[in-house]
Amino acid sequence: MRPIQAKDPSAVAPSPVTRLTASSDSSPRAKRPRRPDRPHQPDRPDPAGRADVRTAHGTKAPTSNGTGTGAGTGVHAADAVDADVAGAVGGALEQVLADRLARAGALDALFAAELAGRVARFTREGGKRTRSQLLWWSMRACGGGDGPTVAATLRIGAALELLQTCALVHDDLMDGSALRRGRPTLHADLRNRYAGSAPADRTARFGEASAVLAGDLALAWADDVVAETALGPAAAVVRRVWSDMRTEMVAGQFLDLQGQLTGSRSRPQALRAAHLKSALYSVQRPLALGAAMAGADGRTTRALCSAGRCVGMAFQLRDDLDDVFGDPHLTGKSCGDDIRNGKPTFLAALALARAEATADRPAMTVLERALGNEDLTPAGLDGVRDVLVRTGARQAVETKISRLAARGLRHFDGALPDSVAKARLRALLTAATASRATDDRPDRVRPAPAAPPEGSAAPETRR
C-alpha cells in the first residue's frame, strides 16, 4: 500500500534544526552477552542512528544506509518487523542500552552497576511493549514502511519504552508501591540492597532518592534517542508531539498528587487527571507519532487522535477497575493501592456520589474509612469492593469503558483503508480495554471473608 501523502503542511513540516546523529565512534563500546540462538554480530552502536532490526529468531532484517537509498529501504525490512514488533523494538532498545551502559561504565563503575544497570534491566524486562506496538502499527496502517522510516520508528519505539520506565519508576515512588510486574519496585529493590548498611530510615530514603535519579536517567536516555534519530520530514512533528507528551505526563501526575492531598472527589477532575496522566501518553500520542512517521495527512491524523483519546480514557478507567478487582498475577501489582493511597479516581468519586445521592450511610462510611487508609486490610478492601458493586459504580464504569471503546473504534474505522496493518492496530486498541479482573462479572457482590487473625499484617503496599 502506498503511503498516505500529507495534505496538511503542518503535519510534515521540515525540521527547523540540523539532523542529529547518534554518538560518534569514539564513545565507549558495550559488550553484550552473546545469545546462543543468534549468530555473532558486532556490538558497536550504529553511528547513523539506525536500528538493528531482528525478528523473533534473531535474523537480521535489511536496514537503511542512512541516506534513504540503501539496499534495505524496501518492504522486506518492514515485513520482518511485522512478524515480531516487540522483538524488533527490543533489538533497537538493546543497541541503545548497550551504548548508554558503556558510557555509564566509562564514567563510573559503581554508578553503572547500581543505577544505570537497574534502569536498563527494568526497561528490558518491560511488559508487552504496547505503546511501541501502537506506534509501529499506526505507522504501517498509514502506509509507512520504507527502510529509513522503519529504522527511525523502531528507535522512537525504544525511546517510548525508556519514557515508560521513567513514568513507572517515579509513579511507584510517589505511590509507595512495593511491587511492579511481580517484582520489587526499583526504590524497594535499592532499599533492600543496602538493608543493614545504615538505619532503616536512611536506607529507605536512599532508595527513594535513587529512584528519582533512575527515572531522570531513563528520561534523559529517551530524549537522547529522539534527538539522535534521523527523522527526515517528520522531525518537526515528532519532536513537537514528544515534547507535548512529556509535559502532559507531568501535569497529569501533579493533578493526581494534588487530588490525593486535598481528598478531591470531583469526577471531572478525576477524568482530567486520567486523560493527561495516562490516556494521552498510553494511546493517543503513540498513534500520533506513528502517523507522523508515515507522513499521514491531517484528516487521518486527527481521526487517529480522536480514536486514541477515547480508547486511552477507556484504558485508564479499566486500570482503575483492575486496581481494585484485578488479579495480581495478571496485573503484576498489589490490589487496592489506589484505595490505600486515596487516589482521586473516577471510580471512587462515582461510588461516593451514588452513596450520597441515595443516603447510603453504611456505604459512605466504608469508603470514607478506606480511602487514604494505608493500613487497609484485605477484609477492608473486600468491603470496598462490595460497596463499588452495590452502589452500581463498578457497572457504570464498565458501561463507560464500553461506550468509550466503541466510540474510539468508530473514529478509527473511518480513518484508514482496510489492510492487515489496520486490523492489527484495531486488535491492539480493543485489547487495551480488556479486563484483568479475578471475576469479570461486575454485578457480583463478593462475600466478605472472615476477619484476619489479630496481629496479622496487611499486604506490603507502602512503607
Short mmCIF file of C-alpha atoms in Angstrom, two decimals:
data_model
loop_
_atom_site.label_atom_id
_atom_site.label_comp_id
_atom_site.label_asym_id
_atom_site.label_seq_id
_atom_site.Cartn_x
_atom_site.Cartn_y
_atom_site.Cartn_z
CA MET A 1 0.00 0.00 0.00
CA ARG A 2 1.36 3.43 -0.91
CA PRO A 3 1.98 5.88 1.93
CA ILE A 4 -0.81 8.36 2.59
CA GLN A 5 0.53 11.67 1.35
CA ALA A 6 0.47 14.68 3.61
CA LYS A 7 -2.03 17.33 2.57
CA ASP A 8 -1.73 19.35 5.75
CA PRO A 9 1.62 21.21 5.66
CA SER A 10 1.72 21.34 9.44
CA ALA A 11 1.65 17.55 9.61
CA VAL A 12 5.04 17.10 7.95
CA ALA A 13 6.77 20.44 8.33
CA PRO A 14 10.50 20.33 7.60
CA SER A 15 12.73 20.15 10.60
CA PRO A 16 13.96 23.59 11.77
CA VAL A 17 17.13 22.04 13.17
CA THR A 18 20.08 20.20 11.74
CA ARG A 19 19.56 16.46 11.67
CA LEU A 20 21.32 14.91 14.64
CA THR A 21 23.07 11.55 14.69
CA ALA A 22 23.94 9.07 17.38
CA SER A 23 27.18 9.02 19.30
CA SER A 24 30.45 9.09 17.42
CA ASP A 25 32.70 6.08 17.08
CA SER A 26 34.89 7.47 19.84
CA SER A 27 32.31 6.71 22.52
CA PRO A 28 32.88 3.66 24.76
CA ARG A 29 31.58 0.42 23.37
CA ALA A 30 29.44 -2.06 25.29
CA LYS A 31 29.91 -5.81 25.18
CA ARG A 32 26.64 -7.67 25.27
CA PRO A 33 26.36 -11.32 26.22
CA ARG A 34 26.08 -13.47 23.15
CA ARG A 35 22.81 -15.36 22.82
CA PRO A 36 23.26 -18.98 21.80
CA ASP A 37 20.37 -18.80 19.34
CA ARG A 38 21.86 -15.85 17.44
CA PRO A 39 24.88 -15.71 15.16
CA HIS A 40 27.67 -13.46 16.38
CA GLN A 41 27.26 -9.81 15.35
CA PRO A 42 29.45 -6.81 16.13
CA ASP A 43 28.26 -4.94 19.20
CA ARG A 44 29.13 -1.42 18.10
CA PRO A 45 26.25 1.05 18.02
CA ASP A 46 25.41 2.33 14.56
CA PRO A 47 26.76 5.90 14.29
CA ALA A 48 23.96 6.84 11.89
CA GLY A 49 21.30 6.12 14.45
CA ARG A 50 19.90 3.11 12.60
CA ALA A 51 18.15 0.25 14.30
CA ASP A 52 19.48 -3.28 14.07
CA VAL A 53 16.19 -4.88 13.08
CA ARG A 54 15.80 -8.51 14.06
CA THR A 55 12.94 -10.95 14.02
CA ALA A 56 11.96 -13.16 16.93
CA HIS A 57 14.55 -15.72 15.83
CA GLY A 58 17.40 -13.22 15.59
CA THR A 59 17.51 -12.97 11.79
CA LYS A 60 18.77 -9.53 10.81
CA ALA A 61 16.43 -7.60 8.54
CA PRO A 62 17.67 -5.08 5.96
CA THR A 63 18.21 -1.55 7.24
CA SER A 64 18.73 1.80 5.61
CA ASN A 65 22.23 3.09 4.91
CA GLY A 66 21.25 6.43 6.43
CA THR A 67 20.75 8.23 3.10
CA GLY A 68 17.42 6.75 2.13
CA THR A 69 18.94 4.82 -0.77
CA GLY A 70 20.31 1.72 0.93
CA ALA A 71 19.55 -1.84 -0.04
CA GLY A 72 17.28 -2.21 2.97
CA THR A 73 14.83 0.55 2.05
CA GLY A 74 12.23 -1.80 0.55
CA VAL A 75 9.28 -3.62 2.05
CA HIS A 76 11.31 -6.56 3.35
CA ALA A 77 12.61 -4.75 6.44
CA ALA A 78 9.06 -3.74 7.40
CA ASP A 79 7.81 -7.28 6.82
CA ALA A 80 10.49 -8.66 9.13
CA VAL A 81 9.40 -6.30 11.89
CA ASP A 82 5.71 -7.05 11.27
CA ALA A 83 6.40 -10.65 12.24
CA ASP A 84 7.72 -9.65 15.69
CA VAL A 85 7.28 -5.98 16.54
CA ALA A 86 8.06 -6.38 20.23
CA GLY A 87 11.23 -8.29 19.38
CA ALA A 88 12.36 -5.71 16.84
CA VAL A 89 11.77 -2.85 19.28
CA GLY A 90 13.69 -4.90 21.82
CA GLY A 91 16.58 -5.16 19.37
CA ALA A 92 16.65 -1.40 18.88
CA LEU A 93 16.41 -0.95 22.63
CA GLU A 94 19.34 -3.30 23.21
CA GLN A 95 21.51 -1.16 20.94
CA VAL A 96 20.54 1.99 22.82
CA LEU A 97 21.08 0.41 26.24
CA ALA A 98 24.42 -1.11 25.25
CA ASP A 99 25.68 2.30 24.20
CA ARG A 100 24.34 4.06 27.31
CA LEU A 101 25.68 1.42 29.68
CA ALA A 102 29.09 1.62 28.05
CA ARG A 103 29.09 5.38 28.58
CA ALA A 104 27.97 4.94 32.19
CA GLY A 105 30.71 2.37 32.80
CA ALA A 106 33.36 4.68 31.40
CA LEU A 107 32.08 7.38 33.75
CA ASP A 108 31.93 5.31 36.94
CA ALA A 109 31.67 1.58 37.51
CA LEU A 110 29.54 1.82 40.68
CA PHE A 111 27.05 4.19 39.04
CA ALA A 112 26.84 1.89 36.02
CA ALA A 113 26.23 -1.23 38.08
CA GLU A 114 23.91 0.12 40.76
CA LEU A 115 21.80 2.71 38.95
CA ALA A 116 22.25 2.64 35.18
CA GLY A 117 22.18 -1.15 35.22
CA ARG A 118 18.89 -1.17 37.12
CA VAL A 119 17.35 1.30 34.66
CA ALA A 120 18.45 -0.91 31.77
CA ARG A 121 17.18 -4.08 33.44
CA PHE A 122 13.82 -2.52 34.32
CA THR A 123 13.42 -1.39 30.70
CA ARG A 124 14.49 -4.74 29.24
CA GLU A 125 12.01 -6.54 31.48
CA GLY A 126 9.15 -4.33 30.28
CA GLY A 127 5.68 -5.60 29.57
CA LYS A 128 4.19 -6.20 26.15
CA ARG A 129 5.70 -3.08 24.53
CA THR A 130 2.13 -1.91 23.92
CA ARG A 131 2.95 1.74 23.30
CA SER A 132 5.73 0.98 20.84
CA GLN A 133 3.47 -1.53 19.09
CA LEU A 134 0.76 1.12 18.75
CA LEU A 135 3.41 3.42 17.27
CA TRP A 136 4.57 0.77 14.80
CA TRP A 137 1.17 -0.36 13.58
CA SER A 138 -0.04 3.23 13.30
CA MET A 139 2.91 3.94 11.02
CA ARG A 140 2.22 0.80 9.00
CA ALA A 141 -1.53 1.39 8.77
CA CYS A 142 -0.83 4.90 7.47
CA GLY A 143 1.27 3.43 4.66
CA GLY A 144 4.81 3.77 6.01
CA GLY A 145 7.39 1.06 5.56
CA ASP A 146 10.50 2.22 3.70
CA GLY A 147 13.88 1.49 5.24
CA PRO A 148 14.63 4.85 6.86
CA THR A 149 11.11 5.03 8.31
CA VAL A 150 11.38 1.50 9.70
CA ALA A 151 14.71 2.23 11.40
CA ALA A 152 13.55 5.57 12.81
CA THR A 153 10.23 4.17 14.05
CA LEU A 154 11.97 1.38 15.95
CA ARG A 155 14.24 3.89 17.65
CA ILE A 156 11.29 6.06 18.64
CA GLY A 157 9.69 2.89 19.96
CA ALA A 158 12.79 2.30 22.08
CA ALA A 159 12.51 5.88 23.35
CA LEU A 160 8.88 5.24 24.33
CA GLU A 161 9.98 2.23 26.38
CA LEU A 162 12.53 4.36 28.22
CA LEU A 163 9.92 7.05 28.83
CA GLN A 164 7.67 4.34 30.25
CA THR A 165 10.48 3.34 32.61
CA CYS A 166 10.72 6.93 33.85
CA ALA A 167 6.96 7.14 34.37
CA LEU A 168 6.67 3.83 36.22
CA VAL A 169 9.71 4.29 38.47
CA HIS A 170 8.52 7.74 39.54
CA ASP A 171 4.89 6.63 39.84
CA ASP A 172 5.84 3.69 42.07
CA LEU A 173 7.91 6.01 44.22
CA MET A 174 5.12 8.57 44.61
CA ASP A 175 2.59 5.84 45.40
CA GLY A 176 4.92 3.95 47.73
CA SER A 177 4.23 0.76 45.78
CA ALA A 178 6.16 -2.38 46.67
CA LEU A 179 5.55 -4.41 43.52
CA ARG A 180 5.80 -3.79 39.81
CA ARG A 181 5.48 -6.60 37.24
CA GLY A 182 5.52 -9.07 40.10
CA ARG A 183 8.93 -7.89 41.37
CA PRO A 184 10.06 -5.32 43.94
CA THR A 185 9.81 -1.78 42.64
CA LEU A 186 13.09 -0.04 41.90
CA HIS A 187 13.14 2.06 45.07
CA ALA A 188 12.27 -1.02 47.16
CA ASP A 189 14.98 -3.04 45.43
CA LEU A 190 17.61 -0.42 46.21
CA ARG A 191 16.38 -0.11 49.79
CA ASN A 192 16.67 -3.89 50.20
CA ARG A 193 20.06 -3.93 48.51
CA TYR A 194 21.52 -1.70 51.24
CA ALA A 195 19.48 -3.02 54.16
CA GLY A 196 21.71 -3.34 57.19
CA SER A 197 24.34 -0.93 55.96
CA ALA A 198 22.59 2.01 57.67
CA PRO A 199 19.48 2.64 59.79
CA ALA A 200 16.24 1.65 58.09
CA ASP A 201 15.02 5.21 57.60
CA ARG A 202 18.27 6.18 55.87
CA THR A 203 18.26 3.20 53.51
CA ALA A 204 14.62 3.91 52.72
CA ARG A 205 15.45 7.50 51.92
CA PHE A 206 18.39 6.34 49.80
CA GLY A 207 16.13 4.05 47.80
CA GLU A 208 13.64 6.87 47.20
CA ALA A 209 16.27 9.41 46.18
CA SER A 210 17.98 6.90 43.90
CA ALA A 211 14.65 6.12 42.22
CA VAL A 212 14.26 9.82 41.41
CA LEU A 213 17.67 9.72 39.75
CA ALA A 214 16.82 6.47 37.94
CA GLY A 215 13.68 7.96 36.45
CA ASP A 216 15.59 11.08 35.44
CA LEU A 217 18.25 8.94 33.78
CA ALA A 218 15.64 6.97 31.81
CA LEU A 219 14.07 10.23 30.64
CA ALA A 220 17.46 11.62 29.60
CA TRP A 221 18.20 8.48 27.62
CA ALA A 222 14.78 8.63 25.96
CA ASP A 223 15.32 12.25 24.92
CA ASP A 224 18.78 11.37 23.62
CA VAL A 225 17.33 8.68 21.37
CA VAL A 226 14.77 11.06 19.87
CA ALA A 227 17.39 13.78 19.36
CA GLU A 228 19.85 11.38 17.73
CA THR A 229 17.39 9.71 15.34
CA ALA A 230 17.29 10.79 11.71
CA LEU A 231 13.60 11.61 11.28
CA GLY A 232 13.58 13.24 7.85
CA PRO A 233 10.48 15.32 7.05
CA ALA A 234 8.69 14.01 10.14
CA ALA A 235 11.21 15.61 12.53
CA ALA A 236 9.27 18.74 13.48
CA VAL A 237 6.01 16.91 14.15
CA VAL A 238 7.60 14.02 16.04
CA ARG A 239 9.58 16.32 18.31
CA ARG A 240 6.55 18.51 18.98
CA VAL A 241 4.39 15.50 19.90
CA TRP A 242 7.20 14.13 22.06
CA SER A 243 7.54 17.43 23.89
CA ASP A 244 3.79 17.72 24.46
CA MET A 245 3.59 14.15 25.72
CA ARG A 246 6.26 14.67 28.39
CA THR A 247 4.56 17.82 29.70
CA GLU A 248 1.15 16.13 29.72
CA MET A 249 2.52 13.28 31.81
CA VAL A 250 3.88 15.67 34.42
CA ALA A 251 0.66 17.72 34.50
CA GLY A 252 -1.47 14.61 34.96
CA GLN A 253 0.77 13.27 37.71
CA PHE A 254 0.60 16.61 39.54
CA LEU A 255 -3.21 16.67 39.37
CA ASP A 256 -3.22 13.10 40.69
CA LEU A 257 -1.00 14.02 43.64
CA GLN A 258 -2.92 17.22 44.34
CA GLY A 259 -6.16 15.27 44.36
CA GLN A 260 -4.71 12.79 46.86
CA LEU A 261 -3.53 15.59 49.14
CA THR A 262 -6.82 17.50 49.14
CA GLY A 263 -9.06 14.44 49.17
CA SER A 264 -10.72 15.58 45.97
CA ARG A 265 -13.74 13.55 44.92
CA SER A 266 -14.55 15.61 41.84
CA ARG A 267 -15.46 13.38 38.91
CA PRO A 268 -14.47 15.96 36.26
CA GLN A 269 -11.07 16.48 37.90
CA ALA A 270 -10.55 12.72 38.13
CA LEU A 271 -11.24 12.36 34.43
CA ARG A 272 -8.97 15.28 33.59
CA ALA A 273 -6.08 13.82 35.54
CA ALA A 274 -6.62 10.42 33.93
CA HIS A 275 -6.72 11.99 30.48
CA LEU A 276 -3.43 13.84 30.96
CA LYS A 277 -1.57 11.26 33.01
CA SER A 278 -2.38 8.13 31.06
CA ALA A 279 -4.87 8.33 28.20
CA LEU A 280 -2.81 10.66 26.02
CA TYR A 281 0.53 9.06 26.75
CA SER A 282 -0.62 5.46 26.58
CA VAL A 283 -2.64 5.52 23.36
CA GLN A 284 -3.23 8.85 21.62
CA ARG A 285 0.36 10.07 21.42
CA PRO A 286 1.82 6.75 20.17
CA LEU A 287 -0.79 6.76 17.40
CA ALA A 288 0.07 10.37 16.53
CA LEU A 289 3.78 9.56 16.44
CA GLY A 290 3.17 6.64 14.09
CA ALA A 291 1.05 8.77 11.78
CA ALA A 292 3.77 11.43 11.73
CA MET A 293 6.44 8.87 10.88
CA ALA A 294 4.37 7.74 7.87
CA GLY A 295 3.62 11.30 6.73
CA ALA A 296 -0.14 10.88 7.19
CA ASP A 297 -2.38 13.77 6.20
CA GLY A 298 -4.14 16.00 8.70
CA ARG A 299 -7.54 14.32 8.41
CA THR A 300 -6.10 10.86 9.05
CA THR A 301 -4.03 12.08 11.98
CA ARG A 302 -6.99 13.85 13.58
CA ALA A 303 -9.18 10.74 13.26
CA LEU A 304 -6.49 8.55 14.80
CA CYS A 305 -6.04 11.02 17.65
CA SER A 306 -9.79 11.02 18.31
CA ALA A 307 -9.74 7.24 18.41
CA GLY A 308 -6.74 7.26 20.73
CA ARG A 309 -8.31 9.80 23.05
CA CYS A 310 -11.41 7.64 23.58
CA VAL A 311 -9.61 4.31 23.83
CA GLY A 312 -6.95 5.86 26.07
CA MET A 313 -9.56 7.06 28.53
CA ALA A 314 -11.21 3.64 28.49
CA PHE A 315 -7.78 2.13 29.12
CA GLN A 316 -7.27 4.27 32.23
CA LEU A 317 -10.74 3.54 33.58
CA ARG A 318 -10.03 -0.15 33.10
CA ASP A 319 -6.77 0.29 35.02
CA ASP A 320 -8.75 1.88 37.88
CA LEU A 321 -11.08 -1.12 37.99
CA ASP A 322 -8.22 -3.59 37.76
CA ASP A 323 -6.51 -1.94 40.72
CA VAL A 324 -9.44 -2.99 42.89
CA PHE A 325 -10.75 -6.12 41.18
CA GLY A 326 -7.71 -7.26 39.18
CA ASP A 327 -5.72 -10.44 39.58
CA PRO A 328 -2.22 -9.54 40.85
CA HIS A 329 -0.82 -12.43 38.81
CA LEU A 330 -2.14 -10.69 35.67
CA THR A 331 -1.58 -7.06 36.65
CA GLY A 332 1.80 -7.60 38.34
CA LYS A 333 0.75 -5.15 41.07
CA SER A 334 -0.80 -5.33 44.53
CA CYS A 335 -4.55 -4.89 44.69
CA GLY A 336 -6.05 -1.81 46.29
CA ASP A 337 -3.11 0.60 46.03
CA ASP A 338 -5.35 3.34 44.64
CA ILE A 339 -7.74 2.95 47.57
CA ARG A 340 -4.97 2.91 50.18
CA ASN A 341 -3.31 5.96 48.61
CA GLY A 342 -6.60 7.84 48.39
CA LYS A 343 -6.20 8.39 44.66
CA PRO A 344 -8.90 10.63 43.15
CA THR A 345 -10.13 8.04 40.64
CA PHE A 346 -13.37 8.37 38.74
CA LEU A 347 -14.46 5.02 40.18
CA ALA A 348 -14.12 6.19 43.80
CA ALA A 349 -15.69 9.58 43.10
CA LEU A 350 -18.67 7.96 41.38
CA ALA A 351 -19.22 5.47 44.22
CA LEU A 352 -19.22 8.26 46.80
CA ALA A 353 -21.61 10.39 44.74
CA ARG A 354 -24.03 7.49 44.36
CA ALA A 355 -23.87 6.63 48.06
CA GLU A 356 -24.59 10.26 48.97
CA ALA A 357 -27.43 10.51 46.46
CA THR A 358 -29.18 7.50 47.98
CA ALA A 359 -28.27 8.39 51.59
CA ASP A 360 -26.47 5.05 51.87
CA ARG A 361 -24.65 5.79 55.13
CA PRO A 362 -23.01 2.34 55.51
CA ALA A 363 -21.50 2.64 52.01
CA MET A 364 -20.31 6.18 52.68
CA THR A 365 -18.72 5.08 55.95
CA VAL A 366 -16.85 2.20 54.28
CA LEU A 367 -15.50 4.46 51.55
CA GLU A 368 -14.55 7.33 53.85
CA ARG A 369 -12.67 4.99 56.17
CA ALA A 370 -10.90 3.14 53.36
CA LEU A 371 -9.82 5.93 51.00
CA GLY A 372 -6.34 7.03 52.00
CA ASN A 373 -6.02 4.35 54.70
CA GLU A 374 -2.54 2.92 54.21
CA ASP A 375 -3.28 0.13 56.70
CA LEU A 376 -6.42 -1.11 54.93
CA THR A 377 -6.69 -4.87 55.45
CA PRO A 378 -7.73 -7.43 52.82
CA ALA A 379 -11.10 -7.66 54.56
CA GLY A 380 -11.43 -3.88 54.39
CA LEU A 381 -10.64 -3.94 50.68
CA ASP A 382 -13.32 -6.59 50.17
CA GLY A 383 -15.75 -4.24 51.89
CA VAL A 384 -14.83 -1.52 49.38
CA ARG A 385 -15.38 -3.96 46.52
CA ASP A 386 -18.86 -4.77 47.85
CA VAL A 387 -19.73 -1.06 48.02
CA LEU A 388 -18.44 -0.44 44.48
CA VAL A 389 -20.71 -3.20 43.25
CA ARG A 390 -23.73 -2.40 45.43
CA THR A 391 -23.79 1.30 44.50
CA GLY A 392 -23.58 0.40 40.82
CA ALA A 393 -20.29 2.29 40.43
CA ARG A 394 -18.44 -0.70 39.01
CA GLN A 395 -21.14 -1.41 36.44
CA ALA A 396 -21.36 2.27 35.50
CA VAL A 397 -17.61 2.42 34.87
CA GLU A 398 -17.80 -0.81 32.86
CA THR A 399 -20.52 0.77 30.74
CA LYS A 400 -18.47 3.94 30.27
CA ILE A 401 -15.47 1.87 29.19
CA SER A 402 -17.58 0.04 26.61
CA ARG A 403 -19.01 3.26 25.20
CA LEU A 404 -15.65 5.00 25.02
CA ALA A 405 -14.05 1.98 23.34
CA ALA A 406 -16.88 1.73 20.81
CA ARG A 407 -16.68 5.45 20.04
CA GLY A 408 -12.94 5.22 19.61
CA LEU A 409 -13.22 2.30 17.21
CA ARG A 410 -15.79 4.20 15.14
CA HIS A 411 -13.29 7.04 14.73
CA PHE A 412 -10.61 4.51 13.91
CA ASP A 413 -12.61 2.51 11.37
CA GLY A 414 -13.30 5.62 9.31
CA ALA A 415 -9.71 6.88 9.41
CA LEU A 416 -7.88 4.36 7.26
CA PRO A 417 -8.41 1.99 4.33
CA ASP A 418 -8.64 -1.68 5.21
CA SER A 419 -5.33 -3.52 5.44
CA VAL A 420 -3.58 -6.15 7.51
CA ALA A 421 -1.83 -3.38 9.44
CA LYS A 422 -5.14 -1.69 10.22
CA ALA A 423 -6.55 -4.96 11.53
CA ARG A 424 -3.51 -5.47 13.76
CA LEU A 425 -3.82 -1.93 15.11
CA ARG A 426 -7.53 -2.38 15.76
CA ALA A 427 -6.84 -5.55 17.70
CA LEU A 428 -4.34 -3.69 19.90
CA LEU A 429 -6.85 -0.94 20.62
CA THR A 430 -9.50 -3.49 21.51
CA ALA A 431 -7.15 -5.38 23.83
CA ALA A 432 -6.17 -2.17 25.65
CA THR A 433 -9.52 -2.04 27.42
CA ALA A 434 -9.83 -5.75 28.28
CA SER A 435 -10.38 -6.69 31.91
CA ARG A 436 -7.76 -8.38 34.06
CA ALA A 437 -10.16 -8.93 36.95
CA THR A 438 -10.35 -12.06 39.05
CA ASP A 439 -14.08 -12.05 38.44
CA ASP A 440 -15.30 -10.40 35.25
CA ARG A 441 -18.92 -10.24 36.41
CA PRO A 442 -19.31 -6.61 37.50
CA ASP A 443 -22.70 -7.21 39.15
CA ARG A 444 -21.45 -9.83 41.56
CA VAL A 445 -21.20 -8.88 45.22
CA ARG A 446 -18.25 -10.67 46.73
CA PRO A 447 -18.84 -12.22 50.15
CA ALA A 448 -16.68 -10.60 52.80
CA PRO A 449 -14.05 -13.02 54.12
CA ALA A 450 -13.58 -13.74 57.78
CA ALA A 451 -11.61 -11.14 59.66
CA PRO A 452 -7.89 -11.87 59.71
CA PRO A 453 -6.39 -13.10 62.98
CA GLU A 454 -5.16 -10.45 65.37
CA GLY A 455 -1.64 -9.35 64.68
CA SER A 456 -1.67 -10.43 61.03
CA ALA A 457 -0.19 -7.85 58.69
CA ALA A 458 -1.81 -6.33 55.64
CA PRO A 459 -0.06 -6.84 52.30
CA GLU A 460 3.06 -4.73 51.91
CA THR A 461 1.90 -1.92 49.65
CA ARG A 462 3.51 1.07 51.35
CA ARG A 463 6.37 1.54 53.71
#
